[in-house]
Coordinates of C-alpha atoms in Angstrom, one line a residue:
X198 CA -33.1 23.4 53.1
X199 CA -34.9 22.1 56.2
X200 CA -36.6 19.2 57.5
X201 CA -40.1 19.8 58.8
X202 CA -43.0 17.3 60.5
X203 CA -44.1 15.3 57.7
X204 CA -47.5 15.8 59.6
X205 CA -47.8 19.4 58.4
X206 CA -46.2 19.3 55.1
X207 CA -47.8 20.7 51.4
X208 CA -51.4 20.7 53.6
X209 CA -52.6 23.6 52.1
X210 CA -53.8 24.4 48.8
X211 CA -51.8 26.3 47.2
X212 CA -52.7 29.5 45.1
X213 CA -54.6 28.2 41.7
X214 CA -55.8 25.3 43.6
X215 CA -58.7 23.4 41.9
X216 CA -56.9 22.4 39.0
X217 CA -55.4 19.1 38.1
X218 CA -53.0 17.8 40.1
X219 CA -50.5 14.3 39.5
X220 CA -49.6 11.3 41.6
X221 CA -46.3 9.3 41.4
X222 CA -45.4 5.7 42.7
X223 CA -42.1 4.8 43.6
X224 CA -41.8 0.7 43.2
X225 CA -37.8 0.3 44.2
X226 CA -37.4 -3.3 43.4
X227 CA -35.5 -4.6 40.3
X228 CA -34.9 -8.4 39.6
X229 CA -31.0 -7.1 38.6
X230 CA -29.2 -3.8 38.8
X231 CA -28.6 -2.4 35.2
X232 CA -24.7 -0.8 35.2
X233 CA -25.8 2.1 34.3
X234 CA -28.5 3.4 36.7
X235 CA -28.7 5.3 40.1
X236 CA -32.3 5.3 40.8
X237 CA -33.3 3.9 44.3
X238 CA -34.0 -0.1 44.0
X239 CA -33.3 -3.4 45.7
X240 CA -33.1 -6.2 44.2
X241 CA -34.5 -8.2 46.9
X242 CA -38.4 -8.7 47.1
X243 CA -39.3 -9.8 50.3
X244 CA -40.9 -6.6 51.8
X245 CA -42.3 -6.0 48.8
X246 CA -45.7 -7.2 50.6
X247 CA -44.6 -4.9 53.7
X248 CA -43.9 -2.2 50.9
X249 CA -47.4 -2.5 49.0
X250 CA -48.5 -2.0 52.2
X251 CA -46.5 0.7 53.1
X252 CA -47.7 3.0 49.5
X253 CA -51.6 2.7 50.4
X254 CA -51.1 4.0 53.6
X255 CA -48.8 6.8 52.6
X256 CA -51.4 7.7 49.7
X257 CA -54.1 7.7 52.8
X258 CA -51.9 10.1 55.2
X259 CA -51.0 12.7 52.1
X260 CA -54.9 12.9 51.5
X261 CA -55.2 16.4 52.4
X262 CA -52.3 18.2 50.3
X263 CA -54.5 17.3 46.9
X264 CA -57.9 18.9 48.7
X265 CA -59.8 21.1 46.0
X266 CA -57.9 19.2 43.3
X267 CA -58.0 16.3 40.7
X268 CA -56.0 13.9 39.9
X269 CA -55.0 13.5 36.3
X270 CA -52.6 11.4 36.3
X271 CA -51.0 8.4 38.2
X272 CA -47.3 6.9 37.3
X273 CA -46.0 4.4 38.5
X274 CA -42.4 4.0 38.3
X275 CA -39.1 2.4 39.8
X276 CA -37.1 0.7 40.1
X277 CA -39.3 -1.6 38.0
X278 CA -43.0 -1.5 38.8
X279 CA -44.1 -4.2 36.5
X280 CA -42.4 -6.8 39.1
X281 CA -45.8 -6.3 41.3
X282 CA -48.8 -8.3 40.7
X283 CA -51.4 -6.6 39.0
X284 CA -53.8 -7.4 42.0
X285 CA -51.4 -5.1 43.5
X286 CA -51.1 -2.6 41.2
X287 CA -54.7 -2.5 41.1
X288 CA -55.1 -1.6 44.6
X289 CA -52.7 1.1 44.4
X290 CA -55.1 2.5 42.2
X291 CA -58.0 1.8 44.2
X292 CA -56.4 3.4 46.9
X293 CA -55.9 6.8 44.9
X294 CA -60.0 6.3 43.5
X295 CA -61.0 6.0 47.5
X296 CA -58.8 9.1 48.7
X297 CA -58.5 11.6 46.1
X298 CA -61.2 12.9 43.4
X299 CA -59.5 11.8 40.6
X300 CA -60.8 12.7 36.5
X301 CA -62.9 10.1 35.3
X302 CA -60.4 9.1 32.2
X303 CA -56.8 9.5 33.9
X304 CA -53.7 9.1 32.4
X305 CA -52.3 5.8 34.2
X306 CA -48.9 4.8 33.1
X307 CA -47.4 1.4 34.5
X308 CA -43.2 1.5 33.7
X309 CA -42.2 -2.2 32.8
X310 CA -39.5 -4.7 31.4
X311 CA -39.8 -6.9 28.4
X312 CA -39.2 -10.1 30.6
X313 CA -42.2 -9.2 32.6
X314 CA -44.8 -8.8 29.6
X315 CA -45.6 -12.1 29.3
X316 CA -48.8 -12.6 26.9
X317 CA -50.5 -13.6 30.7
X318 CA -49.2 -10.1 31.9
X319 CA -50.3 -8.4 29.4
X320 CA -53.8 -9.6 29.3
X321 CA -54.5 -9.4 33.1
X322 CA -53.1 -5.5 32.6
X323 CA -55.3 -4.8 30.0
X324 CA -58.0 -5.5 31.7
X325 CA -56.8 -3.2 34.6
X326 CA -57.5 0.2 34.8
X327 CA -53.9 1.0 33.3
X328 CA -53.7 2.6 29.7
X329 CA -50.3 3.2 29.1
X330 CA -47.1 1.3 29.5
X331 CA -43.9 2.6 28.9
X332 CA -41.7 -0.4 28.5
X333 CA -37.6 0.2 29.3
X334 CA -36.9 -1.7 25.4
X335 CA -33.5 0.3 25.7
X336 CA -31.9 -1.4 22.4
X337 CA -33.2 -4.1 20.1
X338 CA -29.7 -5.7 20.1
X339 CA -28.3 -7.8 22.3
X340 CA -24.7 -6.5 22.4
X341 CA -26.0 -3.7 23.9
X342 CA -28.5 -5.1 26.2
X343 CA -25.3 -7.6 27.8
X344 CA -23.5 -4.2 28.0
X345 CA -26.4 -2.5 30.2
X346 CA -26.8 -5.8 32.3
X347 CA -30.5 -5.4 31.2
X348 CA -33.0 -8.4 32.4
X349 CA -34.2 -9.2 28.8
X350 CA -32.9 -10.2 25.6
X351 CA -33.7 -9.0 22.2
X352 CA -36.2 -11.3 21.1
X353 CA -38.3 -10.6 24.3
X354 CA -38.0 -6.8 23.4
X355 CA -39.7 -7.4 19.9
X356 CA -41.7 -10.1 21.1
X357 CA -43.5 -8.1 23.9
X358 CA -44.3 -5.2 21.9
X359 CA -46.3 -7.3 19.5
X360 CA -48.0 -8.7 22.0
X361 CA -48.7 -5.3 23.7
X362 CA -49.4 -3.4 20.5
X363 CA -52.8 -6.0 20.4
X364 CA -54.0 -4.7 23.6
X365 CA -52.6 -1.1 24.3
X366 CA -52.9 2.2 22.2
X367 CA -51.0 4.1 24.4
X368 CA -47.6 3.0 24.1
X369 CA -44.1 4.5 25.0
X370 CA -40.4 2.5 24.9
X371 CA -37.9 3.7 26.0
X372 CA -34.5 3.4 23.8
X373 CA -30.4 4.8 24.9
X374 CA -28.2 6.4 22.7
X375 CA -24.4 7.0 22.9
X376 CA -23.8 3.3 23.9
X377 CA -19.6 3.1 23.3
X378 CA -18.9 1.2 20.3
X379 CA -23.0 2.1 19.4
X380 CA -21.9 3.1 15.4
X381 CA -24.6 5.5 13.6
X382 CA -26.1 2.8 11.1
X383 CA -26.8 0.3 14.5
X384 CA -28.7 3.4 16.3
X385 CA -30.5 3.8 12.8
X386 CA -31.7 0.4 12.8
X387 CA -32.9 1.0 16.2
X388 CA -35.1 3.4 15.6
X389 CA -36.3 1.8 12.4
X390 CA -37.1 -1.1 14.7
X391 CA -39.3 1.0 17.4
X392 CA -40.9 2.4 14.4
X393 CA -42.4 -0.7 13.2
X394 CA -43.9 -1.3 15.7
X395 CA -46.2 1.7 15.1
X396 CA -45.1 3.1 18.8
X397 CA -46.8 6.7 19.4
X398 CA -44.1 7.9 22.0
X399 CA -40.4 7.5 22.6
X400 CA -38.0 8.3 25.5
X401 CA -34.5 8.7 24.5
X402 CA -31.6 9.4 26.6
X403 CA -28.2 9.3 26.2
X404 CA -25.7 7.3 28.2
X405 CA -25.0 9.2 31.2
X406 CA -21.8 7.4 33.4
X407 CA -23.5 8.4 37.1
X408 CA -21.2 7.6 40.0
X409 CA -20.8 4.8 41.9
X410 CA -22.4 2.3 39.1
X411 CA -21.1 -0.4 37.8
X412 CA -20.6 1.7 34.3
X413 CA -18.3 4.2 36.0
X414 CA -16.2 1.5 37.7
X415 CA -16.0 -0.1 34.1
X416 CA -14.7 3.7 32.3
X417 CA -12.7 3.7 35.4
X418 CA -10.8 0.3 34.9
X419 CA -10.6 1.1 31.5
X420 CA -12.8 -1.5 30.4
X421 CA -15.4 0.8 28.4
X422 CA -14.5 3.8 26.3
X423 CA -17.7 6.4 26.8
X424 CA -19.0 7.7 23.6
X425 CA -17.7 11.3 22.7
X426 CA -19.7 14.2 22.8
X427 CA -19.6 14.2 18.7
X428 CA -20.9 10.9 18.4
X429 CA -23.8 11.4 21.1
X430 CA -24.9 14.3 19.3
X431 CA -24.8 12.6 16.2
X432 CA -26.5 10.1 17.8
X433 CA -29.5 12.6 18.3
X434 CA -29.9 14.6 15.8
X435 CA -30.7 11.4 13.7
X436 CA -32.8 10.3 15.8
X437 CA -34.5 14.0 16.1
X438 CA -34.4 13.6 12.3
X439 CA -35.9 10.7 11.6
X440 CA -38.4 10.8 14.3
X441 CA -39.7 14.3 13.4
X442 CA -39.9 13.1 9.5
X443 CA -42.3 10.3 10.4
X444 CA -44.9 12.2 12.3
X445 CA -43.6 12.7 16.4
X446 CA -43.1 15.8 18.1
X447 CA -40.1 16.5 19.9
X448 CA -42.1 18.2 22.4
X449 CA -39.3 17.8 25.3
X450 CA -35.5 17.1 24.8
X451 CA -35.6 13.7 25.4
X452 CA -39.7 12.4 24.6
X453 CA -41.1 12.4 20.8
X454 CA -45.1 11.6 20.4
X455 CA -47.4 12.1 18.1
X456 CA -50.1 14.5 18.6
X457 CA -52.7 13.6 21.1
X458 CA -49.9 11.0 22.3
X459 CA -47.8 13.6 24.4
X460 CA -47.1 12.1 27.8
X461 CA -49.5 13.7 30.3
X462 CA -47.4 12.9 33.3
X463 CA -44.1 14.4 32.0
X464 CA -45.6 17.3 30.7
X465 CA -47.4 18.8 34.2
X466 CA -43.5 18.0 35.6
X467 CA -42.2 20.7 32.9
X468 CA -44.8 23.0 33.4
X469 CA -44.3 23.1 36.9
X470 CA -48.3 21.6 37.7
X471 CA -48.3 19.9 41.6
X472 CA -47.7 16.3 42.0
X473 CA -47.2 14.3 45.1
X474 CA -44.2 11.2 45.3
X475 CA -45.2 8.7 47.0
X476 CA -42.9 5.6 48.3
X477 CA -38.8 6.0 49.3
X478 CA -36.8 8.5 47.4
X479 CA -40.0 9.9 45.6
X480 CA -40.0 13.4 45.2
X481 CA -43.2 15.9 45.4
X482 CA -43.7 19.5 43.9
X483 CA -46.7 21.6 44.8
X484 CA -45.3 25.2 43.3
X485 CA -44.1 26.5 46.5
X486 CA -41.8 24.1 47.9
X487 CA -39.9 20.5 47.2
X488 CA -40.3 17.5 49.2
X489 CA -38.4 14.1 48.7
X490 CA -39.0 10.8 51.0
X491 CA -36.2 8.7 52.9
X492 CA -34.4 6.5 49.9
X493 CA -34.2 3.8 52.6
X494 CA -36.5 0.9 52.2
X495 CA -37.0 -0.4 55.9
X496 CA -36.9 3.1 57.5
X497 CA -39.5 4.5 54.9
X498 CA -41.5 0.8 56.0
X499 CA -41.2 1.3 59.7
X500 CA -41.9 5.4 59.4
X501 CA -45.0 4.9 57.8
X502 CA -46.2 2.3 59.7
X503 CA -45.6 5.1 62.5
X504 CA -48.0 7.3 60.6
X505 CA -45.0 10.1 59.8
X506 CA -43.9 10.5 56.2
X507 CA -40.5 10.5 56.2
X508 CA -39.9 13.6 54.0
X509 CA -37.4 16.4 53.8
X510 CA -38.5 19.7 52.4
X511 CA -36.8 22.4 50.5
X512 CA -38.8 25.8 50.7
X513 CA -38.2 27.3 47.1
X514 CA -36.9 30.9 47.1
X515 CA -37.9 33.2 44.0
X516 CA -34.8 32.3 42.0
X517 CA -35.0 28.5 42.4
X518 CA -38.8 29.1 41.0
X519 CA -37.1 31.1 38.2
X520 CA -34.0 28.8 37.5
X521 CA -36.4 25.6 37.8
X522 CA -38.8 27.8 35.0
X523 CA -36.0 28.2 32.4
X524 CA -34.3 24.9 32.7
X525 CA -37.7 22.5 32.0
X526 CA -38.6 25.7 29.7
X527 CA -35.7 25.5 26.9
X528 CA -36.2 21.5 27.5
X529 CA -39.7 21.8 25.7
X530 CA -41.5 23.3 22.6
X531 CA -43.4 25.2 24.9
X532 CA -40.1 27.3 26.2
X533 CA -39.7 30.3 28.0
X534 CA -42.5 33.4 28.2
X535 CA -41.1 36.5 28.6
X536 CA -44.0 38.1 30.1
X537 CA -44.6 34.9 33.1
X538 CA -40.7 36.2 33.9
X539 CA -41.8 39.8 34.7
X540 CA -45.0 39.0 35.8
X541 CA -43.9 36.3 38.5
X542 CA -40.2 37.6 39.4
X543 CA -40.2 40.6 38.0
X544 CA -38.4 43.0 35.1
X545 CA -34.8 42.3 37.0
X546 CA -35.6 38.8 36.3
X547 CA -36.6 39.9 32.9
X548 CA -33.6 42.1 31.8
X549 CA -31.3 39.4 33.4
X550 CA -32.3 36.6 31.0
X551 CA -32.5 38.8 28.1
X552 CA -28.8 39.7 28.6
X553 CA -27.5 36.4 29.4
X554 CA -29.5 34.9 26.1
X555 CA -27.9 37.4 24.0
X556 CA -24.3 35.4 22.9
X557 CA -26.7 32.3 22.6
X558 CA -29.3 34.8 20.3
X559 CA -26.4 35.6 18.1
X560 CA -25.3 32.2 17.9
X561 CA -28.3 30.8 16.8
X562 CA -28.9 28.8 19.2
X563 CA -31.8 30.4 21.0
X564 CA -34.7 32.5 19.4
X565 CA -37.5 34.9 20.2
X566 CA -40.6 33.7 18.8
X567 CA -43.1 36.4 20.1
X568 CA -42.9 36.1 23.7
X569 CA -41.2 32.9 24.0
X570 CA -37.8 32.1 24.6
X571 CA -37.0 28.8 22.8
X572 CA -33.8 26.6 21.9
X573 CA -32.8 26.5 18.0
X574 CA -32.5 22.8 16.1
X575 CA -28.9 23.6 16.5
X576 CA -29.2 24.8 20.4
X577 CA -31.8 22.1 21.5
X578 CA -29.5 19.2 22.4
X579 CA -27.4 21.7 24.4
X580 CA -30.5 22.4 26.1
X581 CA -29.3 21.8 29.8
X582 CA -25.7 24.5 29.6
X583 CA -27.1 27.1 27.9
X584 CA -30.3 26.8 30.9
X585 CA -27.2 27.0 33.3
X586 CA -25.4 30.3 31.7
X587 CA -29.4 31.9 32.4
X588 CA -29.7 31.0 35.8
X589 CA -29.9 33.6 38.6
X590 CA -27.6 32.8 41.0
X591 CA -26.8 36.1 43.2
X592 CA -31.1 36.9 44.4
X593 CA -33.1 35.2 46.3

């Protein structure tokens, strides 16, 4: 891993350029830290002016890595973005329109809290050139909510997806399973909730205790017992159940929409497509090589201001390609090819994963259809360790 001059980096198209491309937005304010989370945030908003600021001119000095290329999609996420004003939000987007050649219908997804979409909101957003929100709902009860240290209540969860449902299509919530003390019937009801709504796409993760958040202090001081690995699977299998039953897709471990509905965004990130992050701790991909910015909001301010992008750059070697490859592939329906594996790293690569899959094969938790290489029902939610017993980890 090395640092390089931001002034040089992911300039030139790479090989397969002229195909479409995707721009994230890093907004890192929150008005309160949820225990559970270990994105890059501060609660305090008063460079967010500086910071607005700070993202055009970033998205003018990366022009050049997206030359030859559209831009399909544009995310903005946090932190919580919906805290900007949509005359802000709207400029972003300008911004993009004036630098980049973007499609003329591109995805544009806006991330955002209940307590934010306020009927106003919601209007003045609709008539921006956003078409998708996903909306952090996380649980429609409130025990949970208190739990998670989440900014809104229950009733503002429900309330502002019936408002949003009038205005949007394109809507995706967001909703955590293996809360402790979360019993089977309550995440049943949850879903039954989200499904009411007539929602086309959910995100559903489970309860992960990061370090140094307030959740891991809590498990530490032995004030919260952490769901066990039984109930969090039980956890998701109804949910895979019931979701699949009433028309979604489980088209990536942890997102379920219903065709045409598939998040465009998350989908180029599993397929390995380029995208540029812009804003501090942002990451950017553009098939050869990994960039991430300075999680640091006043340095990232003052370094842009400089015109330098304060990013650090990991050159990917063969086997990170291949180990990145099979861990987003067994994530998704669209799993592992067989053939991409010789033809990109070659038959080692090939006869490697064919051996390591084999236990896994006989288990029934991984299957062959064809070419592909693709998790069982059974092997799907342990996705992520069987990726890790595949990965190459003695070539380069």
């Amino acid at each position: 891993m090395k640092s390089l001059d931001p002034n040089n980096l992911l300039r030139t198209p790479p090989s397969g350029a002229g195909g479409q491309v995707g721009i994230y937005i890093h907004i890192p304010f929150c008005k309160q830290a949820c225990h559970y989370c270990d994105f890059h945030f501060s609660t305090s908003m008063w460079k967010k002016e500086a910071m607005v600021n700070a993202l055009c001119k970033e998205l003018e000095l990366r022009e050049k890595e997206f030359l030859g290329e559209q831009v399909a999609t544009i995310y903005f996420g946090g932190g919580t973005p919906s805290v900007l004003e949509t005359e802000e939000i709207v400029r972003l987007i300008n911004t993009v329109r004036e630098h980049y050649d973007v499609v003329d219908i591109p995805e544009i997804t806006l991330e955002a809290n209940p307590d934010d979409l306020s009927e106003d909101k919601i209007l003045q957003l609709a008539a921006s050139p956003i078409n998708r929100l996903s909306i952090g709902i996380q649980s429609f009860f409130e025990e949970d909510l208190k739990l998670m240290n989440r900014a809104h209540n229950a009733l503002e969860a429900e309330k502002c997806l019936t408002l949003a449902r009038e205005h949007f299509n394109n809507i995706s919530i967001d909703l955590i399973y293996g809360m402790p003390n979360m019993t089977l019937d309550r995440w049943k009801r949850n879903i039954e909730i989200a499904l009411g709504f007539g929602i086309p796409h959910i995100s559903s993760y489970a309860l992960t205790v990061e370090p140094k958040t307030a959740l891991a202090k809590f498990v530490e001081d032995g004030l919260i017992t952490p769901a066990s690995d039984e109930e969090t699977q039980e956890h998701f299998n109804l949910l895979n159940d019931t979701l699949l039953a009433a028309g979604f897709d489980c088209y990536e471990i942890s997102n379920f929409g219903k065709p045409g509905y598939y998040s465009q965004n998350n989908s180029a990130y599993w397929q390995q497509k380029k995208y540029i992050g812009i804003g501090p701790s942002a990451h950017s991909f553009d098939g050869k090589q990994r960039g991430w910015n300075i999680n640091n909001n006043p340095k990232y301010i003052k370094s842009i201001e400089q015109d330098i992008v304060p990013m650090e750059v990991e050159v990917l070697s063969a086997t990170d390609k291949y180990n990145e490859y099979v861990m987003t592939g067994l994530r998704t329906i669209w799993g592992v090819s067989l053939s991409r594996i010789a033809t990109e790293f070659g038959s080692n690569y090939k006869e490697y994963i064919l051996m390591q899959a084999d236990k896994f094969l006989e288990e029934h938790l991984l299957f062959v259809d064809g070419d592909i290489l693709k998790t069982t029902k059974k092997g799907m939610f342990l996705a992520d360790g069987i990726a890790a017993d595949l990965f190459m980890l003695n070539l380069k």
